[in-house]
Every structure is written in C-alpha cells, then in structure tokens.
mmCIF file of C-alpha atoms in Angstrom:
data_model
loop_
_atom_site.group_PDB
_atom_site.id
_atom_site.type_symbol
_atom_site.label_atom_id
_atom_site.label_comp_id
_atom_site.label_asym_id
_atom_site.label_seq_id
_atom_site.Cartn_x
_atom_site.Cartn_y
_atom_site.Cartn_z
ATOM 1 C CA MET A 1 18.090 -10.239 22.531
ATOM 2 C CA CYS A 2 16.464 -11.250 25.917
ATOM 3 C CA PRO A 3 15.515 -14.577 24.500
ATOM 4 C CA VAL A 4 19.253 -15.112 23.927
ATOM 5 C CA ILE A 5 21.050 -14.000 27.050
ATOM 6 C CA LYS A 6 17.969 -16.239 28.965
ATOM 7 C CA LEU A 7 18.547 -19.371 27.039
ATOM 8 C CA ALA A 8 22.749 -18.823 27.794
ATOM 9 C CA ASP A 9 21.342 -19.261 31.536
ATOM 10 C CA ARG A 10 24.947 -17.452 32.649
ATOM 11 C CA PRO A 11 24.873 -15.349 35.111
ATOM 12 C CA GLU A 12 27.259 -13.010 34.126
ATOM 13 C CA LEU A 13 26.064 -11.763 30.851
ATOM 14 C CA GLY A 14 23.029 -9.511 31.897
ATOM 15 C CA VAL A 15 21.638 -5.784 29.543
ATOM 16 C CA VAL A 16 22.015 -2.200 29.784
ATOM 17 C CA TYR A 17 18.812 -0.693 29.715
ATOM 18 C CA ASP A 18 18.818 2.608 28.523
ATOM 19 C CA ILE A 19 15.628 4.435 29.840
ATOM 20 C CA MET A 20 14.465 6.300 26.665
ATOM 21 C CA HIS A 21 14.877 4.005 23.738
ATOM 22 C CA PRO A 22 11.481 1.323 24.504
ATOM 23 C CA PHE A 23 9.617 4.075 25.123
ATOM 24 C CA ARG A 24 10.593 5.298 22.012
ATOM 25 C CA ASP A 25 9.805 2.476 20.265
ATOM 26 C CA GLY A 26 6.157 2.114 22.029
ATOM 27 C CA GLU A 27 6.855 -0.905 24.829
ATOM 28 C CA THR A 28 5.048 -0.187 28.039
ATOM 29 C CA LEU A 29 7.459 0.369 31.561
ATOM 30 C CA ALA A 30 5.387 -3.534 32.147
ATOM 31 C CA GLU A 31 6.690 -4.780 29.236
ATOM 32 C CA THR A 32 10.038 -3.682 29.020
ATOM 33 C CA MET A 33 10.454 -4.163 33.091
ATOM 34 C CA VAL A 34 8.436 -8.101 32.806
ATOM 35 C CA GLN A 35 11.300 -8.672 29.658
ATOM 36 C CA LEU A 36 14.500 -6.906 31.510
ATOM 37 C CA GLN A 37 13.599 -9.525 34.842
ATOM 38 C CA GLY A 38 17.121 -10.304 36.362
ATOM 39 C CA LEU A 39 18.500 -8.989 33.694
ATOM 40 C CA ILE A 40 19.552 -5.536 34.275
ATOM 41 C CA ARG A 41 23.413 -4.430 34.860
ATOM 42 C CA HIS A 42 23.748 -0.956 33.944
ATOM 43 C CA VAL A 43 21.277 1.668 33.488
ATOM 44 C CA HIS A 44 21.356 5.093 31.329
ATOM 45 C CA PHE A 45 18.769 6.937 33.316
ATOM 46 C CA HIS A 46 18.363 10.450 32.084
ATOM 47 C CA ASP A 47 14.417 12.069 30.956
ATOM 48 C CA ALA A 48 13.843 12.494 26.834
ATOM 49 C CA LEU A 49 11.167 13.964 24.799
ATOM 50 C CA ASN A 50 9.297 10.350 22.903
ATOM 51 C CA ASP A 51 10.394 10.946 19.472
ATOM 52 C CA ARG A 52 10.938 8.102 17.014
ATOM 53 C CA LYS A 53 12.112 10.187 14.771
ATOM 54 C CA LYS A 54 15.494 11.771 17.017
ATOM 55 C CA VAL A 55 16.432 11.542 19.908
ATOM 56 C CA VAL A 56 16.175 14.968 22.633
ATOM 57 C CA VAL A 57 17.242 14.583 25.699
ATOM 58 C CA THR A 58 16.150 16.574 28.574
ATOM 59 C CA PRO A 59 17.073 17.893 32.044
ATOM 60 C CA MET A 60 15.231 15.476 34.290
ATOM 61 C CA GLY A 61 11.061 16.146 34.243
ATOM 62 C CA LYS A 62 11.277 18.095 31.358
ATOM 63 C CA GLY A 63 10.536 15.422 29.214
ATOM 64 C CA GLN A 64 8.003 12.980 28.551
ATOM 65 C CA LEU A 65 9.745 9.409 30.135
ATOM 66 C CA PRO A 66 7.771 8.898 33.401
ATOM 67 C CA VAL A 67 11.256 8.482 34.866
ATOM 68 C CA ASP A 68 9.750 8.811 38.697
ATOM 69 C CA GLU A 69 7.441 5.034 37.657
ATOM 70 C CA ILE A 70 11.286 4.153 36.303
ATOM 71 C CA LEU A 71 13.162 4.767 38.860
ATOM 72 C CA ASP A 72 10.171 3.283 41.224
ATOM 73 C CA ALA A 73 9.809 0.217 38.401
ATOM 74 C CA LEU A 74 13.775 -0.272 38.959
ATOM 75 C CA ILE A 75 13.865 -0.737 42.667
ATOM 76 C CA LYS A 76 11.128 -2.886 42.959
ATOM 77 C CA SER A 77 12.546 -5.077 40.453
ATOM 78 C CA GLY A 78 15.810 -5.599 43.156
ATOM 79 C CA TYR A 79 18.113 -3.215 41.258
ATOM 80 C CA ASN A 80 20.843 -2.172 43.312
ATOM 81 C CA GLU A 81 23.698 -0.941 41.002
ATOM 82 C CA TYR A 82 24.405 2.647 39.366
ATOM 83 C CA LEU A 83 22.222 4.977 37.335
ATOM 84 C CA SER A 84 23.736 6.900 34.393
ATOM 85 C CA GLY A 85 24.121 10.202 33.352
ATOM 86 C CA GLU A 86 24.537 11.341 29.463
ATOM 87 C CA TRP A 87 26.014 13.933 28.396
ATOM 88 C CA PHE A 88 24.488 15.618 25.415
ATOM 89 C CA HIS A 89 25.733 18.955 24.122
ATOM 90 C CA ASP A 90 22.531 20.793 23.849
ATOM 91 C CA MET A 91 20.381 19.146 26.738
ATOM 92 C CA TYR A 92 21.858 21.083 29.378
ATOM 93 C CA GLY A 93 24.508 23.887 28.054
ATOM 94 C CA SER A 94 27.856 23.459 25.891
ATOM 95 C CA GLU A 95 29.998 22.649 28.796
ATOM 96 C CA PRO A 96 29.459 18.969 30.560
ATOM 97 C CA GLU A 97 30.584 19.772 33.921
ATOM 98 C CA GLU A 98 27.904 21.990 33.475
ATOM 99 C CA ALA A 99 25.371 19.579 32.613
ATOM 100 C CA LEU A 100 26.309 16.465 34.876
ATOM 101 C CA GLY A 101 26.669 18.741 38.002
ATOM 102 C CA LEU A 102 22.884 19.851 37.470
ATOM 103 C CA TYR A 103 22.336 16.178 36.426
ATOM 104 C CA MET A 104 23.551 14.400 39.667
ATOM 105 C CA GLN A 105 21.057 17.065 41.757
ATOM 106 C CA GLU A 106 18.456 16.677 40.349
ATOM 107 C CA ILE A 107 18.969 12.203 40.207
ATOM 108 C CA SER A 108 20.183 12.614 44.359
ATOM 109 C CA GLU A 109 16.832 14.614 44.814
ATOM 110 C CA MET A 110 15.050 11.987 42.754
ATOM 111 C CA LEU A 111 16.731 9.305 45.211
ATOM 112 C CA SER A 112 16.645 11.078 48.922
ATOM 113 C CA LYS A 113 12.454 11.480 48.283
ATOM 114 C CA ARG A 114 12.624 7.437 48.744
ATOM 115 C CA GLU A 115 15.342 7.208 51.114
ATOM 116 C CA ILE A 116 18.203 6.878 49.245
ATOM 117 C CA ARG A 117 21.696 8.392 49.299
ATOM 118 C CA PRO A 118 23.373 8.801 46.204
ATOM 119 C CA GLY A 119 26.264 6.453 45.501
ATOM 120 C CA THR A 120 25.305 4.101 48.158
ATOM 121 C CA ARG A 121 23.577 0.589 47.912
ATOM 122 C CA ARG A 122 20.569 -0.760 49.842
#
C-alpha cells in the first residue's frame, strides 16, 4: 500500500496506522516507521496481545505491544495529530463510557510523562 501512496505523490493521501497490526504480522517498529514515514495521518493507539489468530485488545500496558516505544517513535517522526482509542467490549468491561474513560486516563498519563498535554499539539 505505501509504495502506491508514495507513487501517487499526493499530499492529501496517507494512512491510518493501527499499531497492533504490523506487530501481529511480525513487522518490527523500525520497519513500520520506515514504511510509513511521512504518510501517517491518523493512529489507532491501543495495547493488545501479539496473537496472530485473533484480536485481543487489552488495557494500556497490559498487552504485549511496546506502546511506549511506539509513542516515542511517533513523536520523533513528527506525528502531531490524534491518537484514537477503539472500544472492544471485552477490553475493560461492557460499558463504552467506562472503557473509553479508562483509555483516556491511560493515554493522558503516557503523554504527561512526555510533557504533552492531551488535546493539544506540540
């Protein structure tokens, strides 16, 4: 996909980077960042188990994805847009308000450690 987007050479084209899928496919963070450099327009940011057979999203820090390293790589790449959460009913419980509230708390803590205030651009 990335070679096609690069070949099109259109600044309005980009990718949604769901951080779980490259890891489930065995791609390293370094490989992912090289492929997506300059193309990331939106990020699905969550933790998960590294299970190739099924999607198992977990609370932040409870899965197997290197979420801190990924966040640092995104910041280093110049990504300055939204990190979106996805609600999976078995992630934190059955209520989306509760699940997304916990997600926001976890993301806020990760950003605060990097002196970034949620909802702002650097």
